């Protein structure tokens, strides 16, 4: 008779209490169910065996069959290692272990035939494989795929290496009944997507017999993971909409109307209008708005923010606008004050460098409700910043703020103020669906009219003289120029050197009194930074030499050239952000990427992409395929990246299909109470039992 999936793992043949304890500690495997869900991370195609003499023809991992005919311990102390000679009919290579060899050595024997798997490297004309996976040749059958399971050193020492786990898994599959397992994916969806059932999928993920059956199992799990993730997002959003109350902004107010009709110096783009309608609709319902506004650099998000803040003001609420840097906050403040001109709206700026003598009266006025719009940096998060009636929080460049910081702003009123987060770092649609799937998303997909496209050029360092000549031409035309150097935290000193060397070189090539050069970097005092920045904004300096502190938000329409030094060291989205600092005025603009000749394949692709397109969303797609989602979203969201089979860059098309399927289920049965969805519901509850919001649907 088949055993329950909740049986403790210790009851399994070959496990026992000691190994069970270790499995729990090392891999959090306690029950049959946990073990069943411990998936291989790779498979070896057992039908293909390479030859030692042919390694130069293979890219990546290889599988070899042969004998170990020499075992040596080499080096001493920390560089101690185990080295073996491995020989097949054609040639010999080396196998090397730097760690764990204490366990490995006793298990190896000369004269025995092994099947090994690993990635060969060529060193001094000799091939070697470090830390190969290996099994005795007679234990590996030569059909189908051999699964490789994640394990740990301690487990391997107790015989639970990948091979050991494979054996135990074999025992498990004999004792449970996969055929009678309830399928958590509703049948309608399985049929529609042509997916195999859950029993078949588990069997073939652990013991694939053919490439085809393995692919079917994989397809099923990839879809399932993405489907569940989407369904979770949709359910969370549903819960949030039903339960979270928000302020009602029902009026539009005279000031907004005056601003719109008399003060706005240009027409809004259609995209801006659409987004404002979306925001307005959100804020009228009595539900809480939690909206992400994505729009490429220069698409006019600030104005959308301002209009939203005027809507709040028209309904007697205060607003806060949060920006990541002092420069950006100050610029927002100035932009907004000049947009508003003589309208009776009271704005204030609060940053870390606001003096106590200004701060105290400002905070007093804020608490009395005498300030309508407060703009500033992280300083706004402080407890001493108390609003009379905060109704809206706008967060610019949201990726610079953490979840905790956003939460802090939400607590500044009895009901959470509406939240509008803005980002100029476009996120590919599929990622946005996955990670911001519980937010409402608006997109400004149109730039204001009259912008001249930016021409992007890639040049090697040896062309610096031509670059300087071009810069002189532009300055002679009255334009201004940014020259940006990389700044990466762990090599700050080095980068500082390249920045100050660069500054010197440029000062020499562009000498006083004909030219004025500014320098701005993170180590400067805020006052100095501000002063230098202002000289550039006011058109006094021709060239701004800077680190990426100018990356976000700064707006100087007369600047037409962005030179990026050591451009290979920047990521795509950063390059795109930097480029967005130019092309803001009526004149044609240029972005010049300076690199050396030695570019990695990836760096080359980044340069090519920048030269080819200025579309932020396209750039984001390439970025995703180059770096993978983890690097793009940062570690903050990595919890949600707990996908075993699905890969968000490879499986982008599945994300959309899975979302549609999840939406359909939600529309039919938003509480998952239909008996057809019972297994799905229970499965989701078990997956998400530690996540608080979910149980509200129960
Ligand atoms: P971002 O979306 O990068 O924050 P900004 O809000 O700084 O962009 O806007 C970039 C520039 O475009 C600003 O100078 C702004 O005044 C201008 N702008 C915004 N909306 C429009 C529009 N509808 N028509 C013309 N110019 C606009
Ligand atoms: Mg902006």
mmCIF file of N, CA and C in Angstrom, residues 8 27 49 88 95 211 279 293 318 350 407 443 464 480 507 527 534 560 567 584 667:
data_model
loop_
_atom_site.group_PDB
_atom_site.id
_atom_site.type_symbol
_atom_site.label_atom_id
_atom_site.label_comp_id
_atom_site.label_asym_id
_atom_site.label_seq_id
_atom_site.Cartn_x
_atom_site.Cartn_y
_atom_site.Cartn_z
ATOM 1 N N UNK A 8 7.493 10.896 7.890
ATOM 2 C CA UNK A 8 8.841 11.432 8.089
ATOM 3 C C UNK A 8 9.859 10.647 7.270
ATOM 4 N N UNK A 27 19.074 20.600 4.199
ATOM 5 C CA UNK A 27 18.229 20.896 3.032
ATOM 6 C C UNK A 27 16.752 21.115 3.379
ATOM 7 N N UNK A 49 28.872 10.197 -24.572
ATOM 8 C CA UNK A 49 30.153 10.157 -23.864
ATOM 9 C C UNK A 49 31.227 10.759 -24.755
ATOM 10 N N UNK A 88 41.213 7.735 -20.660
ATOM 11 C CA UNK A 88 40.322 6.867 -21.441
ATOM 12 C C UNK A 88 41.102 6.317 -22.641
ATOM 13 N N UNK A 95 42.113 15.442 -12.868
ATOM 14 C CA UNK A 95 40.951 15.792 -12.044
ATOM 15 C C UNK A 95 41.496 16.427 -10.770
ATOM 16 N N UNK A 211 14.209 12.100 -23.569
ATOM 17 C CA UNK A 211 14.300 13.548 -23.634
ATOM 18 C C UNK A 211 12.899 14.137 -23.672
ATOM 19 N N UNK A 279 -4.783 57.627 -12.417
ATOM 20 C CA UNK A 279 -4.518 57.995 -11.018
ATOM 21 C C UNK A 279 -5.771 58.578 -10.386
ATOM 22 N N UNK A 293 4.473 54.110 -11.544
ATOM 23 C CA UNK A 293 4.487 54.832 -12.806
ATOM 24 C C UNK A 293 5.837 54.619 -13.476
ATOM 25 N N UNK A 318 -2.303 67.133 2.235
ATOM 26 C CA UNK A 318 -0.914 67.470 1.952
ATOM 27 C C UNK A 318 -0.264 66.340 1.141
ATOM 28 N N UNK A 350 12.904 69.968 2.229
ATOM 29 C CA UNK A 350 13.556 69.490 3.452
ATOM 30 C C UNK A 350 14.548 68.389 3.104
ATOM 31 N N UNK A 407 7.182 51.944 3.636
ATOM 32 C CA UNK A 407 6.225 51.645 4.702
ATOM 33 C C UNK A 407 6.189 52.779 5.720
ATOM 34 N N UNK A 443 2.046 53.337 -17.473
ATOM 35 C CA UNK A 443 3.241 53.515 -18.281
ATOM 36 C C UNK A 443 3.112 54.771 -19.137
ATOM 37 N N UNK A 464 40.771 59.808 -28.310
ATOM 38 C CA UNK A 464 40.442 60.891 -27.381
ATOM 39 C C UNK A 464 40.629 62.281 -28.004
ATOM 40 N N UNK A 480 26.632 72.586 -23.476
ATOM 41 C CA UNK A 480 27.369 72.084 -22.315
ATOM 42 C C UNK A 480 27.533 70.567 -22.387
ATOM 43 N N UNK A 507 40.899 69.515 -17.668
ATOM 44 C CA UNK A 507 41.241 70.903 -17.356
ATOM 45 C C UNK A 507 42.415 71.373 -18.214
ATOM 46 N N UNK A 527 27.178 71.283 0.227
ATOM 47 C CA UNK A 527 27.166 72.697 -0.215
ATOM 48 C C UNK A 527 28.012 72.855 -1.471
ATOM 49 N N UNK A 534 25.079 73.997 -9.490
ATOM 50 C CA UNK A 534 24.356 75.214 -9.840
ATOM 51 C C UNK A 534 25.097 75.981 -10.929
ATOM 52 N N UNK A 560 24.239 68.949 -24.245
ATOM 53 C CA UNK A 560 23.947 68.133 -25.429
ATOM 54 C C UNK A 560 24.899 66.970 -25.610
ATOM 55 N N UNK A 567 33.065 53.080 -20.222
ATOM 56 C CA UNK A 567 31.643 52.745 -20.346
ATOM 57 C C UNK A 567 31.384 51.256 -20.153
ATOM 58 N N UNK A 584 17.444 66.858 -23.801
ATOM 59 C CA UNK A 584 16.303 67.430 -23.097
ATOM 60 C C UNK A 584 15.917 68.790 -23.662
ATOM 61 N N UNK A 667 -11.115 35.244 -12.249
ATOM 62 C CA UNK A 667 -12.397 35.816 -12.657
ATOM 63 C C UNK A 667 -13.556 34.839 -12.455
#
